[in-house]
Amino acid sequence: MKEKAFRPLFPPGILDGSIVILGTGIAIYHILSTFFIIQGETEHYITHLGSLLVLLMLVNLRKAGKTKSLCIILPCMILGVITMLYAWFGVDRLQGEVEFISDTDFIMGILMMIPVIVATWLWWGPIIPLMVIASILYFAFGHHLSGTLYHTVFSPKYVVSMLTTSLNYGMFGYLLPISANLVFYFMLFGGVMQGVGVVPSFIELGKLLGRVLPGGPAYSALIGSSLVGMITGSGSANVAVTGTFSIPAMIQSGFRRHEAAAIEGSVSTGGQITPPVMGAAGFIIASFLGVAYIEVVQMAVLGAALYYLSLFFGIAIFSYSRGFQRYTGPVEMKVVFRRFPVFIAALLLLIVLLVERYSVTFSCTSAIIVTMIMAFVLIPESRSIRVVARSLTEGAKMAAQIAMALAIIGMLAQVANTTAIAPKISVAILSLTKGMVVPSLILIAIIAVLLGMGLPLTAAYLITAVTLLPSMWSLGVDIAASHFFVFYFAVWGAISP
């Protein structure tokens, strides 16, 4: 019996066109916002979240069947548009209002949470949304609990205003500006780099190294993933880009399937700790520390270098022990000479501008423009409006995924701050470990790894940082070191069985 063909609610061509048009429009809006003041700061954050919410829902409509689209995705997309417009038009009245909101504001504030929670659930799975829902319930009803978990009584309107309608806290608190002013531009930079065809040069460079050392395709994965990681900051995106070549090539060279997958997973995971793009977590670390992002980049360089150096020696020793041969296939040097200079020039410009303390928005936008100009000159395949539009759209789609996660985790962080749950957890940890540093660090590392196994890096790091870092500080651990400690162990959770 034949399975029914998958059919989305709307014709695929219409959905694909809508995604490209909206994604390109969002990218152009953010680029223009770098040079011109288009609207107020809060209005910008609402526009950022609302437009990316619609984009992510359109992407989900493209992948979902009719029933799911009609019952869940389309209603949530419409609800998201209505609630974001309500916030945008009422920004002067709502901004800063805490507790003393109208009944209509109260209802709209609750409805505002729903599409963001659903969008996060559709993309990242149920764990983050369920944790946030549990935290909201704790915020509203935690005063009924006894003992350590008890907190002060908060009125329902206070809860909703702190999470949504005040437009200064919760969903629109300190994490959403990180998405709108920092993360988006780096994701756009990575999307454009991939879209104009720079990535194939990374693979060819890896092949060159593989001609010198045994286990050749493994080095293609190592070089390719480290370079892709520098522009995406995403482990999963890294695997998707480089793994399609490296895993089959490693298997063909004699690696067992699980060995090829393990190598690709390990080298791709390093992309999340490799500057200059380390995903949203790097920007959140800079925000927590109150320093420029370039300072976080400088702190991260040594750790990333040591990680990839250890992988290099690990692959070399493993390849020698198994007697693998060098790579003997062709290397497209034309691809390297035409495409790699685009990456080098844009990356150097980005780093120089950041070191000179130009804003992230200006630095990334400048690098994006240089990438497009050089790609137009050197890469014939990129000389197309369609390629440019799809590149901008890919960047916007990557940014949308992170924006939803940051918006929803912003509510969880607000609950932790307002209810003072973090110090209570810190006291519990110190009590459990008798205030000893090493046992406390081991326990926190285990928690970070466990969270990293089931959550995206940003969520795993942020939850650990908000709830557990105070216990490390009370033990005298350096603040910057403590952030990188939980960050690294949250990253390792992604490759922990």
Short mmCIF file of C-alpha atoms in Angstrom, two decimals, residues 26-488:
data_model
loop_
_atom_site.label_atom_id
_atom_site.label_comp_id
_atom_site.label_asym_id
_atom_site.label_seq_id
_atom_site.Cartn_x
_atom_site.Cartn_y
_atom_site.Cartn_z
CA ILE A 26 14.18 41.10 7.43
CA ALA A 27 17.88 41.00 6.52
CA ILE A 28 17.70 44.28 4.58
CA TYR A 29 15.80 45.94 7.43
CA HIS A 30 18.50 44.97 9.93
CA ILE A 31 21.28 46.08 7.58
CA LEU A 32 19.62 49.46 7.08
CA SER A 33 19.15 49.76 10.86
CA THR A 34 22.93 49.74 11.13
CA PHE A 35 23.21 53.04 9.29
CA PHE A 36 19.85 54.72 9.89
CA ILE A 37 17.49 55.15 12.86
CA ILE A 38 14.34 53.59 11.45
CA GLN A 39 12.34 53.37 14.70
CA GLY A 40 12.73 53.38 18.46
CA GLU A 41 14.75 50.78 20.32
CA THR A 42 11.81 48.90 21.83
CA GLU A 43 9.89 49.01 18.54
CA HIS A 44 12.97 47.53 16.89
CA TYR A 45 13.01 44.60 19.32
CA ILE A 46 9.31 43.95 18.77
CA THR A 47 9.78 44.08 14.99
CA HIS A 48 12.78 41.77 15.28
CA LEU A 49 10.94 39.14 17.32
CA GLY A 50 7.64 39.41 15.44
CA SER A 51 9.12 39.18 11.96
CA LEU A 52 11.41 36.26 12.85
CA LEU A 53 8.48 34.50 14.52
CA VAL A 54 6.49 34.72 11.28
CA LEU A 55 9.51 33.55 9.27
CA LEU A 56 10.00 30.51 11.49
CA MET A 57 6.29 29.67 11.31
CA LEU A 58 6.42 29.85 7.50
CA VAL A 59 9.39 27.46 7.54
CA ASN A 60 7.36 25.10 9.73
CA LEU A 61 4.35 25.44 7.42
CA ARG A 62 6.60 24.29 4.58
CA LYS A 63 7.51 21.12 6.48
CA ALA A 64 4.19 20.29 8.15
CA GLY A 65 1.06 18.58 6.88
CA LYS A 66 -2.37 20.18 6.55
CA THR A 67 -3.75 19.11 9.93
CA LYS A 68 -0.80 20.37 11.95
CA SER A 69 -0.68 23.58 9.90
CA LEU A 70 -4.39 24.35 10.32
CA CYS A 71 -4.63 23.42 13.99
CA ILE A 72 -1.33 24.70 15.36
CA ILE A 73 1.07 26.59 13.11
CA LEU A 74 -1.22 28.95 11.20
CA PRO A 75 -3.28 30.01 14.27
CA CYS A 76 -0.10 30.64 16.26
CA MET A 77 1.41 32.66 13.42
CA ILE A 78 -1.72 34.83 13.22
CA LEU A 79 -1.80 35.17 17.01
CA GLY A 80 1.86 36.18 16.98
CA VAL A 81 1.23 38.91 14.42
CA ILE A 82 -1.76 40.26 16.37
CA THR A 83 0.01 40.32 19.75
CA MET A 84 3.22 41.84 18.37
CA LEU A 85 1.24 44.55 16.59
CA TYR A 86 -0.60 45.20 19.86
CA ALA A 87 2.73 45.62 21.63
CA TRP A 88 4.18 47.77 18.83
CA PHE A 89 1.27 50.20 18.70
CA GLY A 90 1.00 50.37 22.49
CA VAL A 91 4.71 50.68 23.21
CA ASP A 92 4.53 54.17 24.78
CA ARG A 93 1.75 53.10 27.13
CA LEU A 94 3.03 49.63 27.97
CA GLN A 95 6.76 50.25 28.34
CA GLY A 96 7.79 50.05 31.96
CA GLU A 97 4.27 49.30 33.20
CA VAL A 98 4.52 46.66 35.90
CA GLU A 99 1.42 45.17 37.56
CA PHE A 100 -0.85 48.16 36.86
CA ILE A 101 -2.01 46.94 33.47
CA SER A 102 -5.53 46.71 32.08
CA ASP A 103 -7.48 43.49 31.72
CA THR A 104 -6.94 43.66 27.96
CA ASP A 105 -3.18 44.01 28.45
CA PHE A 106 -3.28 41.05 30.82
CA ILE A 107 -5.03 38.83 28.26
CA MET A 108 -2.79 39.97 25.39
CA GLY A 109 0.28 39.37 27.55
CA ILE A 110 -0.76 35.75 28.12
CA LEU A 111 -1.56 35.28 24.42
CA MET A 112 1.82 36.78 23.51
CA MET A 113 3.60 33.88 25.19
CA ILE A 114 1.79 31.17 23.24
CA PRO A 115 3.22 31.60 19.70
CA VAL A 116 6.78 32.00 20.99
CA ILE A 117 6.47 28.87 23.15
CA VAL A 118 4.94 26.93 20.24
CA ALA A 119 7.58 28.12 17.76
CA THR A 120 10.33 27.05 20.16
CA TRP A 121 8.64 23.68 20.69
CA LEU A 122 8.34 23.10 16.93
CA TRP A 123 12.01 23.88 16.31
CA TRP A 124 13.89 22.91 19.46
CA GLY A 125 11.60 20.24 20.88
CA PRO A 126 9.56 20.14 24.10
CA ILE A 127 12.23 20.40 26.80
CA ILE A 128 12.79 24.20 26.79
CA PRO A 129 9.07 25.09 26.49
CA LEU A 130 8.14 22.68 29.29
CA MET A 131 10.84 24.13 31.55
CA VAL A 132 9.61 27.65 30.82
CA ILE A 133 5.97 26.69 31.42
CA ALA A 134 7.00 25.11 34.73
CA SER A 135 8.89 28.30 35.68
CA ILE A 136 5.85 30.46 34.84
CA LEU A 137 3.63 28.26 37.01
CA TYR A 138 6.21 28.53 39.80
CA PHE A 139 6.25 32.33 39.38
CA ALA A 140 2.45 32.44 39.72
CA PHE A 141 1.89 29.80 42.41
CA GLY A 142 5.23 29.30 44.16
CA HIS A 143 3.96 31.19 47.22
CA HIS A 144 1.82 28.14 47.99
CA LEU A 145 4.95 26.02 48.43
CA SER A 146 6.81 25.67 51.70
CA GLY A 147 10.46 25.54 52.61
CA THR A 148 13.25 26.60 50.24
CA LEU A 149 11.03 26.95 47.17
CA TYR A 150 8.62 29.43 48.79
CA HIS A 151 8.62 32.96 47.37
CA THR A 152 6.71 36.19 47.91
CA VAL A 153 3.15 36.47 46.64
CA PHE A 154 2.96 38.03 43.15
CA SER A 155 -0.33 39.10 41.59
CA PRO A 156 -1.31 37.56 38.21
CA LYS A 157 -0.96 40.95 36.51
CA TYR A 158 2.49 41.42 37.98
CA VAL A 159 3.54 38.01 36.66
CA VAL A 160 2.27 38.70 33.14
CA SER A 161 3.70 42.22 33.00
CA MET A 162 7.13 41.04 34.13
CA LEU A 163 7.13 38.28 31.50
CA THR A 164 5.72 40.16 28.49
CA THR A 165 3.72 43.39 28.50
CA SER A 166 6.19 45.67 30.30
CA LEU A 167 8.42 45.30 27.20
CA ASN A 168 11.47 45.76 29.43
CA TYR A 169 11.63 42.41 31.20
CA GLY A 170 11.11 38.73 30.50
CA MET A 171 10.58 38.04 26.82
CA PHE A 172 11.81 41.53 25.90
CA GLY A 173 14.47 41.71 28.61
CA TYR A 174 18.23 41.66 28.26
CA LEU A 175 18.39 38.57 26.02
CA LEU A 176 16.25 39.78 23.11
CA PRO A 177 18.47 42.87 22.55
CA ILE A 178 21.42 40.45 22.29
CA SER A 179 19.54 38.65 19.52
CA ALA A 180 18.52 41.84 17.71
CA ASN A 181 21.80 43.74 18.01
CA LEU A 182 24.43 41.00 18.00
CA VAL A 183 23.39 37.45 17.15
CA PHE A 184 21.34 38.35 14.08
CA TYR A 185 24.25 40.02 12.32
CA PHE A 186 26.68 37.17 12.92
CA MET A 187 24.10 34.64 11.73
CA LEU A 188 23.54 36.79 8.63
CA PHE A 189 27.29 36.89 8.06
CA GLY A 190 27.46 33.09 8.28
CA GLY A 191 24.44 32.67 6.00
CA VAL A 192 25.93 34.90 3.35
CA MET A 193 29.29 33.11 3.56
CA GLN A 194 27.58 29.77 2.97
CA GLY A 195 25.19 31.11 0.36
CA VAL A 196 27.80 32.63 -1.96
CA GLY A 197 29.75 29.37 -2.05
CA VAL A 198 32.76 29.89 0.22
CA VAL A 199 32.43 26.60 2.14
CA PRO A 200 33.64 24.25 -0.67
CA SER A 201 37.09 25.85 -0.40
CA PHE A 202 37.29 24.63 3.21
CA ILE A 203 36.74 21.05 2.08
CA GLU A 204 39.43 21.35 -0.59
CA LEU A 205 41.92 22.71 1.96
CA GLY A 206 41.20 19.69 4.13
CA LYS A 207 41.91 17.42 1.17
CA LEU A 208 45.31 19.09 0.79
CA LEU A 209 46.21 18.24 4.38
CA GLY A 210 44.88 14.72 3.85
CA ARG A 211 47.41 14.20 1.05
CA VAL A 212 50.24 14.67 3.55
CA LEU A 213 48.90 12.71 6.53
CA PRO A 214 47.19 9.31 6.75
CA GLY A 215 43.44 9.30 7.39
CA GLY A 216 43.00 12.06 4.80
CA PRO A 217 39.20 12.62 4.83
CA ALA A 218 39.27 13.02 8.61
CA TYR A 219 41.45 16.09 8.13
CA SER A 220 38.97 17.43 5.61
CA ALA A 221 36.39 17.22 8.38
CA LEU A 222 38.80 18.85 10.85
CA ILE A 223 39.77 21.78 8.62
CA GLY A 224 36.33 22.22 7.08
CA SER A 225 34.47 22.11 10.38
CA SER A 226 36.85 24.46 12.17
CA LEU A 227 36.51 27.05 9.39
CA VAL A 228 32.74 26.62 9.06
CA GLY A 229 32.50 26.92 12.82
CA MET A 230 34.20 30.30 12.65
CA ILE A 231 31.27 31.69 10.65
CA THR A 232 28.26 29.74 11.98
CA GLY A 233 28.88 28.98 15.66
CA SER A 234 26.57 25.99 15.34
CA GLY A 235 27.43 22.32 15.75
CA SER A 236 24.40 21.00 13.87
CA ALA A 237 24.89 23.43 10.97
CA ASN A 238 28.53 22.40 10.91
CA VAL A 239 27.64 18.72 10.53
CA ALA A 240 25.09 19.52 7.83
CA VAL A 241 27.62 21.51 5.79
CA THR A 242 30.80 19.42 6.11
CA GLY A 243 29.43 16.02 7.09
CA THR A 244 27.78 15.37 3.72
CA PHE A 245 31.28 15.07 2.21
CA SER A 246 33.51 14.01 5.08
CA ILE A 247 31.49 11.13 6.55
CA PRO A 248 31.06 9.18 3.25
CA ALA A 249 34.70 9.92 2.36
CA MET A 250 35.94 8.61 5.72
CA ILE A 251 33.85 5.45 5.39
CA GLN A 252 35.20 4.91 1.89
CA SER A 253 38.76 5.29 3.25
CA GLY A 254 38.29 2.51 5.80
CA PHE A 255 36.83 4.25 8.85
CA ARG A 256 33.95 2.40 10.45
CA ARG A 257 30.62 4.20 10.31
CA HIS A 258 30.53 5.02 14.02
CA GLU A 259 34.16 6.22 13.88
CA ALA A 260 33.41 8.59 10.99
CA ALA A 261 30.31 9.91 12.76
CA ALA A 262 32.24 10.37 16.03
CA ILE A 263 35.03 12.32 14.33
CA GLU A 264 32.59 14.55 12.45
CA GLY A 265 30.52 15.15 15.58
CA SER A 266 33.58 16.06 17.64
CA VAL A 267 35.13 18.45 15.11
CA SER A 268 31.76 20.07 14.35
CA THR A 269 30.99 20.61 18.03
CA GLY A 270 34.15 22.69 18.26
CA GLY A 271 32.52 25.23 15.99
CA GLN A 272 30.51 26.43 18.97
CA ILE A 273 33.65 27.46 20.87
CA THR A 274 35.57 28.83 17.87
CA PRO A 275 35.75 32.63 17.46
CA PRO A 276 34.68 34.94 16.04
CA VAL A 277 31.18 33.40 16.02
CA MET A 278 30.37 31.23 19.03
CA GLY A 279 26.60 31.21 18.73
CA ALA A 280 24.40 33.25 21.04
CA ALA A 281 26.20 32.02 24.16
CA GLY A 282 29.32 34.06 23.38
CA PHE A 283 27.30 37.27 23.24
CA ILE A 284 25.47 36.41 26.44
CA ILE A 285 28.81 35.88 28.18
CA ALA A 286 29.91 39.35 27.02
CA SER A 287 26.64 40.80 28.31
CA PHE A 288 27.00 39.09 31.70
CA LEU A 289 30.62 40.25 32.04
CA GLY A 290 29.85 43.76 30.82
CA VAL A 291 32.69 43.73 28.29
CA ALA A 292 32.99 44.17 24.54
CA TYR A 293 32.42 41.00 22.52
CA ILE A 294 35.97 41.13 21.15
CA GLU A 295 37.25 40.56 24.70
CA VAL A 296 35.25 37.34 24.93
CA VAL A 297 36.68 36.34 21.54
CA GLN A 298 40.20 36.89 22.86
CA MET A 299 39.44 34.76 25.92
CA ALA A 300 38.08 31.95 23.73
CA VAL A 301 40.96 31.73 21.23
CA LEU A 302 43.25 29.58 23.38
CA GLY A 303 40.53 27.11 24.35
CA ALA A 304 39.44 26.64 20.73
CA ALA A 305 43.05 26.22 19.56
CA LEU A 306 43.78 23.60 22.22
CA TYR A 307 40.59 21.73 21.39
CA TYR A 308 41.34 21.45 17.68
CA LEU A 309 45.02 20.71 18.36
CA SER A 310 43.98 17.78 20.57
CA LEU A 311 41.61 16.57 17.84
CA PHE A 312 44.42 16.81 15.28
CA PHE A 313 46.75 14.63 17.36
CA GLY A 314 43.92 12.26 18.22
CA ILE A 315 43.06 11.75 14.52
CA ALA A 316 46.75 11.37 13.63
CA ILE A 317 47.43 8.74 16.31
CA PHE A 318 44.23 6.85 15.49
CA SER A 319 44.97 6.89 11.74
CA TYR A 320 48.54 5.65 12.22
CA SER A 321 47.38 2.87 14.55
CA ARG A 322 44.78 1.70 12.02
CA GLY A 323 47.12 2.02 9.03
CA PHE A 324 44.91 4.39 7.03
CA GLN A 325 46.26 5.75 3.76
CA ARG A 326 46.67 9.33 2.64
CA TYR A 327 44.04 10.99 0.49
CA THR A 328 44.76 10.34 -3.18
CA GLY A 329 41.75 11.95 -4.84
CA PRO A 330 41.68 15.23 -6.76
CA VAL A 331 41.91 18.65 -5.13
CA GLU A 332 40.16 21.52 -6.85
CA MET A 333 42.75 24.27 -6.40
CA LYS A 334 40.68 26.58 -8.57
CA VAL A 335 37.96 26.44 -5.92
CA VAL A 336 40.48 27.36 -3.22
CA PHE A 337 42.00 30.27 -5.15
CA ARG A 338 38.63 31.73 -6.13
CA ARG A 339 36.63 31.23 -2.94
CA PHE A 340 38.97 31.15 0.05
CA PRO A 341 40.17 34.78 -0.43
CA VAL A 342 36.55 35.90 0.05
CA PHE A 343 36.49 34.22 3.47
CA ILE A 344 39.92 35.54 4.51
CA ALA A 345 39.23 39.13 3.47
CA ALA A 346 35.82 39.30 5.15
CA LEU A 347 37.03 37.59 8.32
CA LEU A 348 40.08 39.85 8.65
CA LEU A 349 37.92 42.93 8.14
CA LEU A 350 35.48 41.72 10.77
CA ILE A 351 38.23 41.05 13.31
CA VAL A 352 40.01 44.36 12.64
CA LEU A 353 36.79 46.35 13.06
CA LEU A 354 35.94 44.54 16.30
CA VAL A 355 39.46 45.08 17.66
CA GLU A 356 39.14 48.78 16.81
CA ARG A 357 35.96 48.78 18.94
CA TYR A 358 33.48 49.39 16.13
CA SER A 359 30.02 48.09 16.95
CA VAL A 360 29.16 44.48 16.16
CA THR A 361 26.36 45.62 13.85
CA PHE A 362 28.68 47.85 11.82
CA SER A 363 31.52 45.30 11.78
CA CYS A 364 29.30 42.44 10.60
CA THR A 365 27.42 44.55 8.07
CA SER A 366 30.71 45.76 6.60
CA ALA A 367 31.99 42.18 6.39
CA ILE A 368 28.75 41.08 4.71
CA ILE A 369 29.03 43.83 2.08
CA VAL A 370 32.68 42.96 1.39
CA THR A 371 31.74 39.27 1.09
CA MET A 372 29.06 40.03 -1.48
CA ILE A 373 31.30 42.32 -3.54
CA MET A 374 34.25 39.91 -3.60
CA ALA A 375 31.98 36.94 -4.31
CA PHE A 376 30.48 38.82 -7.24
CA VAL A 377 33.97 39.35 -8.66
CA LEU A 378 35.54 35.95 -7.89
CA ILE A 379 32.66 33.43 -7.76
CA PRO A 380 30.58 33.39 -10.96
CA GLU A 381 27.82 31.29 -9.36
CA SER A 382 27.08 34.08 -6.88
CA ARG A 383 26.31 36.69 -9.55
CA SER A 384 22.58 36.34 -9.14
CA ILE A 385 19.87 38.17 -7.21
CA ARG A 386 18.41 34.78 -6.35
CA VAL A 387 21.68 33.64 -4.72
CA VAL A 388 21.92 36.86 -2.72
CA ALA A 389 18.29 36.59 -1.60
CA ARG A 390 18.66 32.95 -0.57
CA SER A 391 21.90 33.75 1.30
CA LEU A 392 20.23 36.53 3.26
CA THR A 393 17.24 34.28 3.93
CA GLU A 394 19.42 31.47 5.29
CA GLY A 395 21.06 33.90 7.68
CA ALA A 396 17.67 35.21 8.82
CA LYS A 397 16.39 31.64 9.35
CA MET A 398 19.38 30.77 11.55
CA ALA A 399 18.84 33.97 13.52
CA ALA A 400 15.12 33.17 13.91
CA GLN A 401 15.86 29.86 15.60
CA ILE A 402 18.09 31.54 18.17
CA ALA A 403 15.76 34.52 18.64
CA MET A 404 12.90 32.25 19.70
CA ALA A 405 15.14 30.42 22.17
CA LEU A 406 16.43 33.68 23.66
CA ALA A 407 12.94 35.17 23.94
CA ILE A 408 11.55 32.16 25.77
CA ILE A 409 14.62 31.69 27.99
CA GLY A 410 14.35 35.38 28.84
CA MET A 411 11.11 34.54 30.64
CA LEU A 412 12.80 31.72 32.55
CA ALA A 413 15.69 34.00 33.54
CA GLN A 414 13.20 36.63 34.71
CA VAL A 415 11.49 34.09 36.94
CA ALA A 416 14.84 33.07 38.41
CA ASN A 417 15.77 36.68 39.13
CA THR A 418 12.41 37.81 40.52
CA THR A 419 11.80 34.78 42.74
CA ALA A 420 15.46 34.61 43.86
CA ILE A 421 15.56 30.90 43.13
CA ALA A 422 19.23 31.03 42.02
CA PRO A 423 20.68 31.85 45.47
CA LYS A 424 18.51 29.11 46.97
CA ILE A 425 19.94 26.56 44.52
CA SER A 426 23.45 27.80 45.28
CA VAL A 427 22.91 27.28 49.00
CA ALA A 428 21.65 23.75 48.31
CA ILE A 429 24.73 22.91 46.20
CA LEU A 430 27.17 24.27 48.78
CA SER A 431 25.34 22.37 51.49
CA LEU A 432 25.57 19.17 49.47
CA THR A 433 29.30 19.54 48.76
CA LYS A 434 30.18 20.95 52.23
CA GLY A 435 31.50 24.11 50.56
CA MET A 436 34.44 22.32 48.93
CA VAL A 437 35.54 23.74 45.57
CA VAL A 438 36.39 20.59 43.59
CA PRO A 439 33.21 18.61 44.45
CA SER A 440 31.12 21.71 43.69
CA LEU A 441 32.78 22.14 40.31
CA ILE A 442 32.31 18.46 39.48
CA LEU A 443 28.61 18.63 40.35
CA ILE A 444 28.08 21.80 38.30
CA ALA A 445 29.98 20.27 35.36
CA ILE A 446 27.77 17.17 35.47
CA ILE A 447 24.62 19.31 35.50
CA ALA A 448 25.90 21.39 32.56
CA VAL A 449 26.70 18.26 30.54
CA LEU A 450 23.29 16.74 31.30
CA LEU A 451 21.53 19.93 30.20
CA GLY A 452 23.72 20.08 27.08
CA MET A 453 22.67 16.55 26.16
CA GLY A 454 19.02 17.55 25.84
CA LEU A 455 19.01 21.29 25.16
CA PRO A 456 20.51 23.65 22.59
CA LEU A 457 23.82 25.12 23.73
CA THR A 458 22.39 28.59 24.45
CA ALA A 459 19.63 27.18 26.66
CA ALA A 460 21.93 24.74 28.46
CA TYR A 461 24.55 27.42 29.16
CA LEU A 462 22.06 30.10 30.20
CA ILE A 463 20.07 27.89 32.56
CA THR A 464 23.28 26.69 34.20
CA ALA A 465 24.70 30.21 34.39
CA VAL A 466 21.58 31.78 35.89
CA THR A 467 21.03 29.09 38.52
CA LEU A 468 24.47 27.70 39.40
CA LEU A 469 27.13 30.35 38.84
CA PRO A 470 26.39 32.20 42.12
CA SER A 471 27.59 29.11 43.99
CA MET A 472 30.90 29.21 42.06
CA TRP A 473 31.38 32.89 42.84
CA SER A 474 30.80 32.27 46.53
CA LEU A 475 33.68 29.77 46.35
CA GLY A 476 35.98 32.45 44.94
CA VAL A 477 36.02 31.28 41.31
CA ASP A 478 36.85 34.05 38.81
CA ILE A 479 33.69 35.37 37.14
CA ALA A 480 34.93 35.07 33.53
CA ALA A 481 36.40 31.62 34.21
CA SER A 482 33.13 30.45 35.74
CA HIS A 483 31.16 31.45 32.64
CA PHE A 484 33.55 29.63 30.32
CA PHE A 485 33.53 26.63 32.67
CA VAL A 486 29.78 26.03 32.33
CA PHE A 487 29.88 27.07 28.65
CA TYR A 488 32.45 24.43 27.73
#
